[in-house]
């Protein structure tokens, strides 16, 4: 259901001399008045023309027929309410606040206005019969659900988020509809919002499964609102392990994005003209700068993400530098091909840059993701505008500085900051030719939908629930090591994690014994301590989501073999530390087995034979990664060939050398990062036919 208030029209006579757009708008206002007064049936084209004091031919000129006019009116109302929702969402600083923003906008006082409400009822009554109205209604409804789901997914497991989002949407519609049908006697805006607020609060309370010792710490500070602007102008980034404030970051809005795109467009032309070897030289210098600053960058990454310094110094910074170096080497060899078309012609292809491209990053590997996106983009001659996740905005700025020091022309790599709205400004910008996103499946769908308007190319690196299969002949200690790497590195906040660990029944007891012993010995602590192996989760919201899943696993009958509790001893109470959890006695239909948790939660499942485990491993909408441990190499290749996953490991897990393409199938994404494959995603082909003879024309 779509509803929106709209201002009353001006004098109809004014229509005649107005420019076209103003005329259209005013005819729409007249239509809404008409619907409110005489309803759908009474609102004919002739009657609307008469009210507007214009000829029916003029109305038909603009809108075709009555259905066209009503669809335009409906679309105007729907766009208006979407715009107001977006404005309120920008102001909201917490997931709960975002849910409230959607409720408050949809049930705002103006939505309970007699004129607006009656017009909406008239539209609503026709949605089933008029295809154009149905399209508008469906699109609006989808957006409302997606906004609700996106906010709720930060608070709840995804299935519960989906179902609560549907309930809230239905209640918003239901409360409003009852009020409208009672001619606004049954509820006003205030009581409707109070009802929805109480409902959401009680549902969230019921869904949360608090662990003992869980304390809620202060939520993020409210957005700074300056003057009349309702857009948050900055946000605070904190160390999730300590709560320490690291920086106040300015949010980039429409003006900043427009300026960044203009700078990038100008800079890209010159950058693309450089020979590949010259572009490569600059990337190579940037790689050297990152390596020389490993200690400093690793410390910053650890403070921004809560990950152990032993990881950020060994992996995050160096893998980013490797990536720059790899594409530095490839830059000079990016080429098309020559095609022999016989003695009288030949053809060739040119592999050309796309132009200005955007990168949007997730918070789990901020610097590495920025490198994985920018290095191939720049090597191919594109300019990139990169938006890091709001939770981890800092190291992308250091990458920008390293590029500048290495001699990258200004504007070729820029960093913009902000939340989803800043991301949307990039996906909506017509001059940006491609978006590469790392994020959740829902975000991937939104980015792809938004990119469609300007037919942007997309690379989507999305979520997963990957299988790790351990056969009875596997090297046990290696298999346990692989399962640990594939579940608890970066506190489990890794997209490709093999969180469904299928272990052959014959070795399950031995596997579990070694696994739990090694998990119990893991050191959880201050991420800046080089001995620490498990750091903090990224945020309180995320920790609550992980703990909720753990509670849910227990409630569904899985056995928690080890870990799973929040650690609050000493200074760790200031952060979001959760002991790595291993669940045994899991079933394929449990939420912890089906849904991406993105935290330190492993599910161990038993299997008996190869056919069975392949079918179970593939029984998911995701398809990011998969792993197999076995000493039977024939079986290893046979099984890998049948697993529906974009990235696979045999007798290892979660190693991602830059030479190997990385990406998913099914809902885990589109396109590939890394390797030569990424070059194809940052270039476009131009085909050239060259004639070597006279033109024979029949004319
Ligand atoms: P999100 O999808 O929430 O966010 C990813 C980025 O997209 C953020 O910068 C976010 O902004 C931005 N964003 C959110 N909504 C929109 C929108 N409508 N339009 C444009 N940009 C938008 O992911 P997380 O940051 O929470 O990361 C975790 C997810 O990422 C997990 O699902 C994980 O599996 C996946 N991931 C996938 C990887 C892969 O390679 N396949 C690797 C790493 C993670 P902000 O959050 O700042 O508001």
Short mmCIF file of C-alpha atoms in Angstrom, two decimals, residues 50-536:
data_model
loop_
_atom_site.label_atom_id
_atom_site.label_comp_id
_atom_site.label_asym_id
_atom_site.label_seq_id
_atom_site.Cartn_x
_atom_site.Cartn_y
_atom_site.Cartn_z
CA UNK A 50 -12.99 20.53 -16.74
CA UNK A 51 -11.74 21.01 -13.18
CA UNK A 52 -8.37 22.06 -14.51
CA UNK A 53 -10.02 24.32 -17.04
CA UNK A 54 -8.13 22.80 -19.95
CA UNK A 55 -9.25 20.73 -22.90
CA UNK A 56 -9.50 16.91 -22.55
CA UNK A 57 -7.09 16.76 -25.51
CA UNK A 58 -4.40 18.51 -23.46
CA UNK A 59 -4.78 15.98 -20.62
CA UNK A 60 -4.63 13.16 -23.18
CA UNK A 61 -1.54 14.77 -24.71
CA UNK A 62 0.31 14.53 -21.41
CA UNK A 63 -0.99 11.26 -20.00
CA UNK A 64 -2.63 9.25 -22.81
CA UNK A 65 -5.74 8.05 -21.05
CA UNK A 66 -7.28 7.96 -17.58
CA UNK A 67 -5.11 5.03 -16.49
CA UNK A 68 -1.98 6.92 -17.58
CA UNK A 69 -3.04 9.99 -15.59
CA UNK A 70 -3.86 7.96 -12.49
CA UNK A 71 -0.61 6.04 -12.71
CA UNK A 72 1.34 9.30 -12.92
CA UNK A 73 -0.52 10.62 -9.87
CA UNK A 74 0.10 7.42 -7.93
CA UNK A 75 3.78 7.45 -8.88
CA UNK A 76 4.13 11.05 -7.69
CA UNK A 77 2.65 10.18 -4.31
CA UNK A 78 4.82 7.08 -3.96
CA UNK A 79 8.00 8.97 -4.87
CA UNK A 80 7.20 11.66 -2.35
CA UNK A 81 6.83 9.25 0.53
CA UNK A 82 9.98 7.40 -0.50
CA UNK A 83 11.86 10.66 -0.49
CA UNK A 84 10.67 11.45 3.04
CA UNK A 85 11.61 7.97 4.22
CA UNK A 86 15.11 8.44 2.77
CA UNK A 87 15.48 11.77 4.55
CA UNK A 88 14.51 10.26 7.90
CA UNK A 89 16.71 7.21 7.37
CA UNK A 90 19.66 9.53 6.88
CA UNK A 91 19.09 10.96 10.33
CA UNK A 92 18.73 7.64 12.11
CA UNK A 93 21.95 6.46 13.76
CA UNK A 94 20.99 2.98 14.96
CA UNK A 95 19.20 0.05 13.33
CA UNK A 96 16.30 0.51 15.76
CA UNK A 97 16.22 4.20 14.84
CA UNK A 98 15.98 3.26 11.16
CA UNK A 99 12.98 1.03 11.81
CA UNK A 100 11.36 3.89 13.72
CA UNK A 101 12.09 6.28 10.85
CA UNK A 102 10.11 4.07 8.48
CA UNK A 103 7.18 3.81 10.92
CA UNK A 104 7.15 7.52 11.69
CA UNK A 105 7.18 8.52 8.03
CA UNK A 106 4.48 6.14 6.93
CA UNK A 107 2.23 7.07 9.84
CA UNK A 108 3.06 10.78 9.90
CA UNK A 109 0.17 13.21 10.60
CA UNK A 110 -0.10 14.21 6.93
CA UNK A 111 -0.85 10.60 6.01
CA UNK A 112 -3.98 10.83 8.15
CA UNK A 113 -5.21 13.88 6.27
CA UNK A 114 -8.70 13.45 4.76
CA UNK A 115 -7.76 14.44 1.19
CA UNK A 116 -4.58 12.40 0.99
CA UNK A 117 -6.12 9.41 2.67
CA UNK A 118 -9.17 9.32 0.44
CA UNK A 119 -7.03 9.56 -2.69
CA UNK A 120 -4.85 6.71 -1.47
CA UNK A 121 -7.91 4.59 -0.79
CA UNK A 122 -9.11 5.24 -4.34
CA UNK A 123 -5.77 4.09 -5.76
CA UNK A 124 -5.59 1.16 -3.48
CA UNK A 125 -8.97 -0.08 -4.60
CA UNK A 126 -7.76 -0.20 -8.23
CA UNK A 127 -4.36 -1.80 -7.74
CA UNK A 128 -5.67 -5.26 -8.55
CA UNK A 129 -7.28 -4.09 -11.80
CA UNK A 130 -4.81 -1.66 -13.32
CA UNK A 131 -1.41 -3.05 -14.18
CA UNK A 132 0.43 0.28 -14.06
CA UNK A 133 -0.83 0.99 -10.54
CA UNK A 134 0.15 -2.50 -9.48
CA UNK A 135 3.72 -1.94 -10.69
CA UNK A 136 4.06 1.26 -8.66
CA UNK A 137 2.55 -0.38 -5.61
CA UNK A 138 4.80 -3.45 -5.83
CA UNK A 139 7.96 -1.37 -6.23
CA UNK A 140 7.10 0.79 -3.25
CA UNK A 141 6.18 -2.17 -1.09
CA UNK A 142 9.45 -3.92 -1.96
CA UNK A 143 11.44 -0.87 -1.00
CA UNK A 144 9.69 -0.55 2.33
CA UNK A 145 10.34 -4.23 3.11
CA UNK A 146 13.95 -3.96 2.01
CA UNK A 147 14.52 -0.88 4.20
CA UNK A 148 12.96 -2.64 7.18
CA UNK A 149 14.91 -5.85 6.56
CA UNK A 150 18.19 -4.00 6.14
CA UNK A 151 17.75 -2.30 9.52
CA UNK A 152 16.46 -5.39 11.32
CA UNK A 153 19.24 -7.62 10.02
CA UNK A 154 21.59 -5.67 12.24
CA UNK A 155 19.51 -6.74 15.23
CA UNK A 156 18.22 -10.22 14.43
CA UNK A 157 19.06 -13.41 12.54
CA UNK A 158 18.09 -12.88 8.92
CA UNK A 159 15.04 -15.12 8.90
CA UNK A 160 13.59 -13.42 11.96
CA UNK A 161 14.47 -10.05 10.47
CA UNK A 162 12.60 -10.96 7.31
CA UNK A 163 9.54 -12.12 9.16
CA UNK A 164 9.47 -9.13 11.53
CA UNK A 165 9.89 -6.77 8.57
CA UNK A 166 6.86 -8.35 6.91
CA UNK A 167 4.85 -8.01 10.14
CA UNK A 168 5.77 -4.35 10.58
CA UNK A 169 4.91 -3.54 6.96
CA UNK A 170 1.57 -5.33 7.31
CA UNK A 171 0.81 -3.52 10.57
CA UNK A 172 1.66 -0.12 9.12
CA UNK A 173 -0.73 -0.79 6.25
CA UNK A 174 -3.38 -2.34 8.50
CA UNK A 175 -3.43 0.41 11.12
CA UNK A 176 -3.59 3.10 8.47
CA UNK A 177 -6.28 1.32 6.49
CA UNK A 178 -8.53 0.82 9.51
CA UNK A 179 -8.11 4.47 10.39
CA UNK A 180 -8.96 5.52 6.83
CA UNK A 181 -12.01 3.26 6.64
CA UNK A 182 -13.29 4.60 9.97
CA UNK A 183 -12.93 8.12 8.52
CA UNK A 184 -10.03 8.73 10.92
CA UNK A 185 -12.12 7.94 14.02
CA UNK A 186 -10.30 4.75 14.99
CA UNK A 187 -6.75 6.10 15.17
CA UNK A 188 -4.78 9.24 14.62
CA UNK A 189 -1.17 9.50 13.63
CA UNK A 190 0.12 9.63 17.19
CA UNK A 191 -1.77 6.60 18.48
CA UNK A 192 -0.91 4.62 15.34
CA UNK A 193 2.80 5.31 15.78
CA UNK A 194 2.61 4.46 19.49
CA UNK A 195 0.97 1.13 18.65
CA UNK A 196 3.66 0.23 16.11
CA UNK A 197 6.47 1.36 18.39
CA UNK A 198 5.21 -0.80 21.26
CA UNK A 199 4.79 -3.75 18.89
CA UNK A 200 8.34 -3.47 17.53
CA UNK A 201 9.86 -3.06 20.99
CA UNK A 202 8.07 -6.10 22.35
CA UNK A 203 8.99 -8.25 19.33
CA UNK A 204 12.65 -7.26 19.56
CA UNK A 205 12.64 -8.05 23.26
CA UNK A 206 11.16 -11.47 22.62
CA UNK A 207 13.57 -12.26 19.79
CA UNK A 208 16.70 -11.29 21.68
CA UNK A 209 18.25 -14.20 23.62
CA UNK A 210 20.52 -12.41 26.06
CA UNK A 211 23.47 -14.39 27.37
CA UNK A 212 24.44 -14.14 31.01
CA UNK A 213 26.87 -11.31 31.53
CA UNK A 214 25.71 -9.40 28.46
CA UNK A 215 25.54 -5.73 29.19
CA UNK A 216 24.46 -3.15 26.73
CA UNK A 217 26.85 -0.27 26.36
CA UNK A 218 26.05 3.20 25.15
CA UNK A 219 24.77 3.37 21.63
CA UNK A 220 26.57 5.39 18.97
CA UNK A 221 26.32 9.15 19.48
CA UNK A 222 23.47 10.93 17.82
CA UNK A 223 24.08 12.46 14.43
CA UNK A 224 25.20 16.05 14.40
CA UNK A 225 22.55 18.09 12.67
CA UNK A 226 23.63 21.47 11.48
CA UNK A 227 21.27 24.39 10.82
CA UNK A 228 18.24 23.40 8.83
CA UNK A 229 19.93 20.43 7.21
CA UNK A 230 18.41 17.10 8.31
CA UNK A 231 21.32 15.11 6.90
CA UNK A 232 23.86 13.82 9.44
CA UNK A 233 27.04 15.66 8.63
CA UNK A 234 29.45 13.41 10.46
CA UNK A 235 29.78 10.15 12.37
CA UNK A 236 32.10 8.91 15.06
CA UNK A 237 34.27 5.89 14.54
CA UNK A 238 35.36 3.92 17.60
CA UNK A 239 37.65 1.10 18.51
CA UNK A 240 35.17 -1.75 19.10
CA UNK A 241 37.54 -3.44 21.53
CA UNK A 242 37.70 -0.47 23.91
CA UNK A 243 35.09 2.09 22.96
CA UNK A 244 37.90 4.61 22.34
CA UNK A 245 36.87 7.36 19.89
CA UNK A 246 39.19 7.20 16.88
CA UNK A 247 37.84 9.95 14.67
CA UNK A 248 34.92 12.10 13.70
CA UNK A 249 34.31 11.59 10.00
CA UNK A 250 32.46 14.02 7.74
CA UNK A 251 29.68 12.49 5.67
CA UNK A 252 29.81 13.08 1.93
CA UNK A 253 26.47 14.05 0.44
CA UNK A 254 25.21 14.91 -3.04
CA UNK A 255 27.44 17.98 -3.51
CA UNK A 256 30.60 16.13 -2.51
CA UNK A 257 29.78 13.13 -4.71
CA UNK A 258 29.08 15.39 -7.69
CA UNK A 259 32.43 17.12 -7.15
CA UNK A 260 34.26 13.81 -6.72
CA UNK A 261 32.80 12.44 -9.95
CA UNK A 262 33.74 15.61 -11.82
CA UNK A 263 37.33 15.37 -10.52
CA UNK A 264 37.50 11.67 -11.35
CA UNK A 265 36.11 12.16 -14.87
CA UNK A 266 38.73 14.76 -15.69
CA UNK A 267 41.60 12.81 -14.11
CA UNK A 268 40.63 9.49 -15.69
CA UNK A 269 41.16 10.73 -19.23
CA UNK A 270 44.80 11.58 -18.57
CA UNK A 271 45.36 8.47 -16.48
CA UNK A 272 44.06 6.19 -19.21
CA UNK A 273 46.40 7.84 -21.74
CA UNK A 274 49.47 6.74 -19.79
CA UNK A 275 51.09 3.56 -21.04
CA UNK A 276 50.30 0.55 -18.85
CA UNK A 277 53.89 0.30 -17.72
CA UNK A 278 53.72 3.85 -16.30
CA UNK A 279 50.48 3.09 -14.45
CA UNK A 280 52.06 -0.10 -13.13
CA UNK A 281 55.10 1.78 -11.85
CA UNK A 282 52.88 3.98 -9.66
CA UNK A 283 50.95 1.00 -8.31
CA UNK A 284 54.23 -0.75 -7.55
CA UNK A 285 55.49 2.29 -5.61
CA UNK A 286 52.23 2.35 -3.62
CA UNK A 287 52.74 -1.34 -2.78
CA UNK A 288 56.21 -0.54 -1.44
CA UNK A 289 54.82 2.31 0.66
CA UNK A 290 52.18 0.02 2.21
CA UNK A 291 54.82 -2.60 3.02
CA UNK A 292 57.12 -0.03 4.59
CA UNK A 293 54.21 1.10 6.79
CA UNK A 294 52.94 -2.32 7.76
CA UNK A 295 53.30 -1.76 11.50
CA UNK A 296 51.53 1.61 11.48
CA UNK A 297 48.74 0.46 9.16
CA UNK A 298 48.21 -2.82 10.99
CA UNK A 299 47.82 -0.95 14.25
CA UNK A 300 45.26 1.41 12.76
CA UNK A 301 43.35 -1.49 11.16
CA UNK A 302 43.32 -3.34 14.46
CA UNK A 303 41.99 -0.31 16.31
CA UNK A 304 39.31 0.30 13.70
CA UNK A 305 38.13 -3.32 13.38
CA UNK A 306 39.00 -5.01 16.70
CA UNK A 307 40.96 -7.74 14.86
CA UNK A 308 44.16 -9.11 16.42
CA UNK A 309 47.35 -7.31 15.43
CA UNK A 310 48.90 -10.68 14.58
CA UNK A 311 46.36 -10.92 11.75
CA UNK A 312 46.41 -7.35 10.47
CA UNK A 313 50.22 -7.26 10.35
CA UNK A 314 50.53 -10.68 8.67
CA UNK A 315 47.56 -10.56 6.32
CA UNK A 316 45.53 -7.39 5.93
CA UNK A 317 48.28 -4.92 5.00
CA UNK A 318 50.57 -7.34 3.18
CA UNK A 319 47.83 -8.94 1.11
CA UNK A 320 46.78 -5.42 0.08
CA UNK A 321 50.37 -4.66 -0.96
CA UNK A 322 50.59 -7.98 -2.85
CA UNK A 323 47.46 -7.04 -4.74
CA UNK A 324 48.87 -3.65 -5.80
CA UNK A 325 52.10 -5.32 -6.89
CA UNK A 326 50.30 -8.02 -8.86
CA UNK A 327 48.21 -5.56 -10.88
CA UNK A 328 51.25 -3.29 -11.26
CA UNK A 329 52.80 -6.20 -13.14
CA UNK A 330 49.70 -6.85 -15.23
CA UNK A 331 49.08 -3.23 -16.22
CA UNK A 332 51.50 -3.30 -19.14
CA UNK A 333 50.08 -6.53 -20.56
CA UNK A 334 46.41 -5.51 -20.79
CA UNK A 335 45.66 -5.93 -24.47
CA UNK A 336 43.10 -6.88 -27.07
CA UNK A 337 43.68 -9.36 -29.88
CA UNK A 338 44.36 -9.38 -33.57
CA UNK A 339 41.91 -11.28 -35.81
CA UNK A 340 42.82 -12.40 -39.29
CA UNK A 341 39.84 -11.79 -41.60
CA UNK A 342 41.49 -12.93 -44.82
CA UNK A 343 43.65 -10.98 -47.30
CA UNK A 344 41.26 -8.04 -47.59
CA UNK A 345 40.67 -7.16 -43.98
CA UNK A 346 41.71 -7.72 -40.44
CA UNK A 347 40.18 -6.94 -37.13
CA UNK A 348 41.43 -6.15 -33.70
CA UNK A 349 39.99 -5.53 -30.28
CA UNK A 350 41.01 -2.89 -27.82
CA UNK A 351 40.58 -3.51 -24.13
CA UNK A 352 39.61 -0.07 -22.84
CA UNK A 353 38.87 1.25 -19.36
CA UNK A 354 35.25 1.77 -18.29
CA UNK A 355 35.84 5.31 -17.05
CA UNK A 356 34.89 6.32 -13.51
CA UNK A 357 34.04 3.34 -11.30
CA UNK A 358 32.93 3.03 -7.68
CA UNK A 359 34.03 0.63 -4.96
CA UNK A 360 31.88 0.08 -1.86
CA UNK A 361 33.48 -1.88 0.95
CA UNK A 362 32.41 -4.04 3.88
CA UNK A 363 33.88 -3.60 7.35
CA UNK A 364 35.69 -6.91 7.83
CA UNK A 365 38.81 -6.35 5.67
CA UNK A 366 38.73 -2.60 5.06
CA UNK A 367 42.22 -2.04 3.64
CA UNK A 368 42.37 -5.33 1.76
CA UNK A 369 38.98 -4.71 0.14
CA UNK A 370 40.04 -1.20 -0.90
CA UNK A 371 43.17 -2.69 -2.53
CA UNK A 372 41.29 -5.58 -4.18
CA UNK A 373 38.99 -3.08 -5.85
CA UNK A 374 41.32 -0.18 -6.63
CA UNK A 375 44.37 -2.07 -7.93
CA UNK A 376 42.73 -3.75 -10.96
CA UNK A 377 40.54 -0.69 -11.59
CA UNK A 378 43.54 1.65 -11.73
CA UNK A 379 45.75 -0.80 -13.62
CA UNK A 380 43.13 -0.82 -16.39
CA UNK A 381 43.07 2.98 -16.61
CA UNK A 382 39.90 3.71 -14.66
CA UNK A 383 39.45 6.25 -11.88
CA UNK A 384 37.87 4.91 -8.69
CA UNK A 385 35.73 6.53 -6.01
CA UNK A 386 35.77 4.28 -2.97
CA UNK A 387 33.37 4.27 -0.02
CA UNK A 388 34.52 2.25 2.98
CA UNK A 389 31.95 0.90 5.44
CA UNK A 390 30.88 3.45 8.01
CA UNK A 391 32.20 1.23 10.81
CA UNK A 392 35.74 1.14 9.40
CA UNK A 393 36.50 4.34 7.52
CA UNK A 394 40.18 4.88 8.34
CA UNK A 395 42.63 2.73 6.38
CA UNK A 396 41.14 3.52 2.96
CA UNK A 397 42.30 7.09 3.65
CA UNK A 398 45.82 5.77 4.24
CA UNK A 399 45.67 3.92 0.94
CA UNK A 400 44.65 7.16 -0.75
CA UNK A 401 47.67 8.88 0.83
CA UNK A 402 49.98 6.05 -0.28
CA UNK A 403 48.72 6.37 -3.86
CA UNK A 404 49.28 10.13 -3.77
CA UNK A 405 52.83 9.69 -2.48
CA UNK A 406 53.49 7.13 -5.18
CA UNK A 407 52.62 9.74 -7.81
CA UNK A 408 49.01 8.90 -8.66
CA UNK A 409 47.43 11.98 -10.27
CA UNK A 410 44.89 13.74 -8.09
CA UNK A 411 41.32 12.54 -8.56
CA UNK A 412 42.19 9.06 -9.87
CA UNK A 413 41.55 7.43 -6.48
CA UNK A 414 39.23 9.22 -4.09
CA UNK A 415 37.65 8.13 -0.84
CA UNK A 416 34.17 9.28 0.11
CA UNK A 417 32.65 8.61 3.50
CA UNK A 418 29.20 7.94 4.83
CA UNK A 419 26.47 5.39 5.25
CA UNK A 420 24.21 3.59 2.80
CA UNK A 421 22.98 6.91 1.43
CA UNK A 422 26.45 7.86 0.29
CA UNK A 423 26.69 4.44 -1.35
CA UNK A 424 23.37 5.06 -3.07
CA UNK A 425 24.61 8.38 -4.44
CA UNK A 426 27.38 6.43 -6.14
CA UNK A 427 25.13 3.71 -7.53
CA UNK A 428 22.69 6.33 -8.80
CA UNK A 429 25.26 8.58 -10.47
CA UNK A 430 24.95 8.34 -14.25
CA UNK A 431 28.63 9.13 -14.91
CA UNK A 432 29.82 6.18 -12.82
CA UNK A 433 30.08 3.17 -15.13
CA UNK A 434 30.54 0.35 -12.66
CA UNK A 435 30.07 -0.49 -9.00
CA UNK A 436 32.02 -3.15 -7.20
CA UNK A 437 30.41 -3.97 -3.86
CA UNK A 438 31.49 -6.19 -1.00
CA UNK A 439 28.59 -6.63 1.37
CA UNK A 440 25.45 -8.53 2.27
CA UNK A 441 23.17 -10.23 -0.23
CA UNK A 442 20.39 -7.70 0.43
CA UNK A 443 22.77 -4.81 -0.22
CA UNK A 444 23.95 -6.54 -3.39
CA UNK A 445 20.38 -6.73 -4.67
CA UNK A 446 19.77 -3.07 -3.83
CA UNK A 447 23.00 -2.00 -5.51
CA UNK A 448 22.17 -4.00 -8.61
CA UNK A 449 18.64 -2.60 -8.77
CA UNK A 450 19.88 0.97 -8.32
CA UNK A 451 22.61 0.44 -10.92
CA UNK A 452 20.05 -0.70 -13.46
CA UNK A 453 18.77 2.83 -14.03
CA UNK A 454 22.07 3.81 -15.64
CA UNK A 455 22.97 0.27 -16.80
CA UNK A 456 26.13 0.15 -14.71
CA UNK A 457 28.16 -3.00 -14.59
CA UNK A 458 28.34 -4.61 -11.17
CA UNK A 459 30.71 -6.90 -9.37
CA UNK A 460 29.08 -8.25 -6.22
CA UNK A 461 31.06 -10.04 -3.51
CA UNK A 462 28.34 -11.08 -1.11
CA UNK A 463 27.68 -13.38 1.79
CA UNK A 464 28.00 -17.12 2.20
CA UNK A 465 27.28 -20.21 4.28
CA UNK A 466 29.96 -22.40 2.86
CA UNK A 467 30.45 -26.14 3.36
CA UNK A 468 33.70 -27.71 4.50
CA UNK A 469 33.68 -31.48 3.93
CA UNK A 470 36.04 -33.73 5.88
CA UNK A 471 36.25 -37.31 4.64
CA UNK A 472 37.23 -40.25 6.80
CA UNK A 473 40.71 -40.52 5.22
CA UNK A 474 41.61 -36.85 5.83
CA UNK A 475 44.74 -35.86 7.72
CA UNK A 476 43.00 -35.15 11.01
CA UNK A 477 45.24 -32.40 12.35
CA UNK A 478 45.21 -30.57 8.99
CA UNK A 479 41.43 -30.88 8.80
CA UNK A 480 41.04 -29.44 12.28
CA UNK A 481 43.47 -26.64 11.35
CA UNK A 482 41.45 -25.92 8.19
CA UNK A 483 38.19 -25.82 10.12
CA UNK A 484 39.71 -23.38 12.63
CA UNK A 485 41.04 -21.12 9.87
CA UNK A 486 37.72 -21.41 8.09
CA UNK A 487 35.67 -20.36 11.11
CA UNK A 488 37.56 -18.32 13.66
CA UNK A 489 40.02 -16.13 11.78
CA UNK A 490 38.97 -12.50 12.26
CA UNK A 491 36.52 -13.72 14.93
CA UNK A 492 34.57 -15.46 12.20
CA UNK A 493 33.85 -12.23 10.33
CA UNK A 494 34.92 -13.66 6.98
CA UNK A 495 32.56 -14.07 4.04
CA UNK A 496 34.03 -17.32 2.73
CA UNK A 497 34.02 -19.12 6.08
CA UNK A 498 33.23 -22.84 5.98
CA UNK A 499 30.72 -22.68 8.78
CA UNK A 500 28.94 -25.90 7.86
CA UNK A 501 31.57 -28.48 8.75
CA UNK A 502 30.48 -31.89 7.45
CA UNK A 503 32.56 -34.61 9.14
CA UNK A 504 32.38 -38.28 8.20
CA UNK A 505 30.71 -40.25 10.96
CA UNK A 506 33.74 -42.56 11.33
CA UNK A 507 36.02 -39.75 12.49
CA UNK A 508 33.62 -37.30 14.02
CA UNK A 509 34.37 -38.11 17.65
CA UNK A 510 38.13 -37.85 17.12
CA UNK A 511 37.70 -34.66 15.09
CA UNK A 512 35.55 -33.02 17.77
CA UNK A 513 37.95 -33.94 20.53
CA UNK A 514 40.93 -32.31 18.76
CA UNK A 515 38.81 -29.37 17.64
CA UNK A 516 37.46 -28.51 21.08
CA UNK A 517 40.90 -28.90 22.63
CA UNK A 518 42.42 -26.45 20.16
CA UNK A 519 39.48 -24.01 20.45
CA UNK A 520 39.71 -24.04 24.25
CA UNK A 521 43.37 -23.04 23.97
CA UNK A 522 42.70 -20.02 21.75
CA UNK A 523 43.74 -16.72 23.31
CA UNK A 524 41.02 -14.12 23.45
CA UNK A 525 42.18 -10.68 24.48
CA UNK A 526 43.40 -7.20 23.72
CA UNK A 527 43.71 -7.08 19.92
CA UNK A 528 46.87 -4.98 20.16
CA UNK A 529 48.64 -7.72 22.17
CA UNK A 530 50.68 -9.78 19.65
CA UNK A 531 49.74 -12.99 21.53
CA UNK A 532 45.98 -12.44 21.06
CA UNK A 533 44.30 -14.77 18.57
CA UNK A 534 40.67 -13.70 18.91
CA UNK A 535 39.74 -10.03 19.08
CA UNK A 536 36.52 -8.06 19.34
#
